[in-house]
Amino acid sequence: MIEISNAELSVMQVLWQRQPLSANDVVTALGNDKDWHEKTVKTLLNRLVAKGALGFDKDGRAYLYYPLVAQQDYQLEQSRSFVERLFAGRVAPLVAGFASQNKLNADDVQQLKQLIANWEQEQKND
């Protein structure tokens, strides 16, 4: 999977929400959260293109950028990598840590129960 820095991830998140966008549109979208100069954003866009995370089409004098990496694919790979590095590939200690710190709410617990029930059903069907 492509390595994306935190700054580059901010740009990707904008483009995962709306695409394609010009560099100026990305600057505007980031303007609310980041105090980055236009040149900084263009540098990040160019890095992401070089890494193969973004593609672009030329529209007159402007370049319109779009993601080549799906958000869900990126999140899944990063989640796997995180769990593997910090928890030796085991999810239970991660969830237990959140539970012990009272970081899970009732909705989280319900979603986890549903995921487990779905997994158990799939195991029976296999």
mmCIF file of C-alpha atoms in Angstrom:
data_model
loop_
_atom_site.group_PDB
_atom_site.id
_atom_site.type_symbol
_atom_site.label_atom_id
_atom_site.label_comp_id
_atom_site.label_asym_id
_atom_site.label_seq_id
_atom_site.Cartn_x
_atom_site.Cartn_y
_atom_site.Cartn_z
ATOM 1 C CA MET A 1 0.000 0.000 0.000
ATOM 2 C CA ILE A 2 1.100 3.539 -0.678
ATOM 3 C CA GLU A 3 2.592 5.419 2.281
ATOM 4 C CA ILE A 4 0.677 8.660 2.825
ATOM 5 C CA SER A 5 1.766 11.291 5.351
ATOM 6 C CA ASN A 6 -0.716 13.010 7.656
ATOM 7 C CA ALA A 7 -0.588 16.173 5.536
ATOM 8 C CA GLU A 8 -1.149 14.170 2.359
ATOM 9 C CA LEU A 9 -4.010 12.341 4.048
ATOM 10 C CA SER A 10 -5.772 15.673 4.614
ATOM 11 C CA VAL A 11 -5.641 16.283 0.866
ATOM 12 C CA MET A 12 -6.853 12.745 0.129
ATOM 13 C CA GLN A 13 -9.797 13.184 2.496
ATOM 14 C CA VAL A 14 -10.926 16.255 0.571
ATOM 15 C CA LEU A 15 -10.710 14.374 -2.713
ATOM 16 C CA TRP A 16 -12.452 11.287 -1.333
ATOM 17 C CA GLN A 17 -15.395 13.547 -0.471
ATOM 18 C CA ARG A 18 -15.555 15.410 -3.796
ATOM 19 C CA GLN A 19 -13.791 14.700 -7.040
ATOM 20 C CA PRO A 20 -12.389 15.746 -9.371
ATOM 21 C CA LEU A 21 -11.128 19.030 -7.955
ATOM 22 C CA SER A 22 -8.641 21.634 -9.095
ATOM 23 C CA ALA A 23 -5.738 22.567 -6.853
ATOM 24 C CA ASN A 24 -7.541 25.815 -5.998
ATOM 25 C CA ASP A 25 -10.658 23.882 -4.997
ATOM 26 C CA VAL A 26 -8.546 21.680 -2.704
ATOM 27 C CA VAL A 27 -6.941 24.785 -1.167
ATOM 28 C CA THR A 28 -10.397 26.253 -0.553
ATOM 29 C CA ALA A 29 -11.722 23.025 0.976
ATOM 30 C CA LEU A 30 -8.713 22.769 3.296
ATOM 31 C CA GLY A 31 -8.898 26.469 4.165
ATOM 32 C CA ASN A 32 -11.392 25.869 6.952
ATOM 33 C CA ASP A 33 -9.164 23.366 8.750
ATOM 34 C CA LYS A 34 -5.622 24.113 7.612
ATOM 35 C CA ASP A 35 -3.730 27.348 7.280
ATOM 36 C CA TRP A 36 -1.682 26.120 4.323
ATOM 37 C CA HIS A 37 -0.371 28.229 1.487
ATOM 38 C CA GLU A 38 -1.492 27.313 -2.025
ATOM 39 C CA LYS A 39 2.062 26.230 -2.893
ATOM 40 C CA THR A 40 2.056 23.750 0.011
ATOM 41 C CA VAL A 41 -1.149 22.130 -1.228
ATOM 42 C CA LYS A 42 0.195 21.932 -4.783
ATOM 43 C CA THR A 43 3.359 20.259 -3.458
ATOM 44 C CA LEU A 44 1.221 17.715 -1.595
ATOM 45 C CA LEU A 45 -0.865 17.088 -4.732
ATOM 46 C CA ASN A 46 2.293 16.531 -6.788
ATOM 47 C CA ARG A 47 3.684 14.105 -4.183
ATOM 48 C CA LEU A 48 0.440 12.141 -4.195
ATOM 49 C CA VAL A 49 0.485 11.969 -7.999
ATOM 50 C CA ALA A 50 4.118 10.750 -7.908
ATOM 51 C CA LYS A 51 3.171 8.078 -5.359
ATOM 52 C CA GLY A 52 0.295 6.883 -7.517
ATOM 53 C CA ALA A 53 -2.374 7.886 -4.998
ATOM 54 C CA LEU A 54 -3.866 10.591 -7.247
ATOM 55 C CA GLY A 55 -4.487 10.945 -10.925
ATOM 56 C CA PHE A 56 -5.327 14.070 -12.865
ATOM 57 C CA ASP A 57 -6.908 15.279 -16.060
ATOM 58 C CA LYS A 58 -5.998 18.509 -17.761
ATOM 59 C CA ASP A 59 -8.966 20.837 -18.225
ATOM 60 C CA GLY A 60 -7.757 23.850 -20.168
ATOM 61 C CA ARG A 61 -5.058 25.379 -17.992
ATOM 62 C CA ALA A 62 -6.231 23.636 -14.840
ATOM 63 C CA TYR A 63 -5.526 20.150 -13.566
ATOM 64 C CA LEU A 64 -8.394 18.229 -12.028
ATOM 65 C CA TYR A 65 -7.259 15.727 -9.393
ATOM 66 C CA TYR A 66 -8.999 12.515 -8.359
ATOM 67 C CA PRO A 67 -8.026 9.612 -6.078
ATOM 68 C CA LEU A 68 -6.627 6.407 -7.529
ATOM 69 C CA VAL A 69 -6.803 4.752 -4.112
ATOM 70 C CA ALA A 70 -10.255 4.086 -2.662
ATOM 71 C CA GLN A 71 -10.801 5.427 0.852
ATOM 72 C CA GLN A 72 -12.125 2.102 2.109
ATOM 73 C CA ASP A 73 -9.118 0.207 0.700
ATOM 74 C CA TYR A 74 -6.692 2.656 2.291
ATOM 75 C CA GLN A 75 -8.456 2.536 5.670
ATOM 76 C CA LEU A 76 -8.570 -1.259 5.642
ATOM 77 C CA GLU A 77 -4.870 -1.581 4.834
ATOM 78 C CA GLN A 78 -3.866 1.015 7.430
ATOM 79 C CA SER A 79 -6.058 -0.668 10.043
ATOM 80 C CA ARG A 80 -4.488 -4.056 9.312
ATOM 81 C CA SER A 81 -1.005 -2.580 9.495
ATOM 82 C CA PHE A 82 -1.775 -0.811 12.790
ATOM 83 C CA VAL A 83 -3.214 -3.937 14.428
ATOM 84 C CA GLU A 84 -0.325 -6.048 13.155
ATOM 85 C CA ARG A 85 2.370 -3.653 14.401
ATOM 86 C CA LEU A 86 0.885 -2.777 17.781
ATOM 87 C CA PHE A 87 -1.169 -5.843 18.706
ATOM 88 C CA ALA A 88 0.558 -8.723 16.868
ATOM 89 C CA GLY A 89 -2.437 -9.002 14.554
ATOM 90 C CA ARG A 90 -4.995 -9.427 17.334
ATOM 91 C CA VAL A 91 -8.022 -7.130 17.414
ATOM 92 C CA ALA A 92 -9.284 -8.141 20.878
ATOM 93 C CA PRO A 93 -6.562 -6.246 22.819
ATOM 94 C CA LEU A 94 -7.329 -3.109 20.818
ATOM 95 C CA VAL A 95 -11.047 -3.281 21.606
ATOM 96 C CA ALA A 96 -10.310 -4.214 25.223
ATOM 97 C CA GLY A 97 -8.133 -1.128 25.555
ATOM 98 C CA PHE A 98 -10.931 1.107 24.327
ATOM 99 C CA ALA A 99 -13.437 -0.634 26.572
ATOM 100 C CA SER A 100 -11.245 -0.312 29.663
ATOM 101 C CA GLN A 101 -10.860 3.426 29.010
ATOM 102 C CA ASN A 102 -14.628 3.867 28.538
ATOM 103 C CA LYS A 103 -14.077 4.943 24.937
ATOM 104 C CA LEU A 104 -16.851 2.696 23.586
ATOM 105 C CA ASN A 105 -20.408 3.958 23.564
ATOM 106 C CA ALA A 106 -23.581 1.893 23.287
ATOM 107 C CA ASP A 107 -23.666 2.295 19.490
ATOM 108 C CA ASP A 108 -20.075 1.030 19.212
ATOM 109 C CA VAL A 109 -20.900 -2.027 21.316
ATOM 110 C CA GLN A 110 -24.023 -2.745 19.261
ATOM 111 C CA GLN A 111 -22.073 -2.470 15.996
ATOM 112 C CA LEU A 112 -19.371 -4.794 17.346
ATOM 113 C CA LYS A 113 -21.998 -7.344 18.390
ATOM 114 C CA GLN A 114 -23.549 -7.183 14.911
ATOM 115 C CA LEU A 115 -20.155 -7.623 13.241
ATOM 116 C CA ILE A 116 -19.444 -10.661 15.403
ATOM 117 C CA ALA A 117 -22.882 -12.141 14.710
ATOM 118 C CA ASN A 118 -22.352 -11.642 10.956
ATOM 119 C CA TRP A 119 -18.906 -13.240 11.152
ATOM 120 C CA GLU A 120 -20.265 -16.208 13.092
ATOM 121 C CA GLN A 121 -23.022 -16.680 10.494
ATOM 122 C CA GLU A 122 -20.495 -16.582 7.655
ATOM 123 C CA GLN A 123 -18.362 -19.198 9.455
ATOM 124 C CA LYS A 124 -21.374 -21.517 9.698
ATOM 125 C CA ASN A 125 -22.095 -21.083 5.985
ATOM 126 C CA ASP A 126 -18.528 -21.904 4.939
#
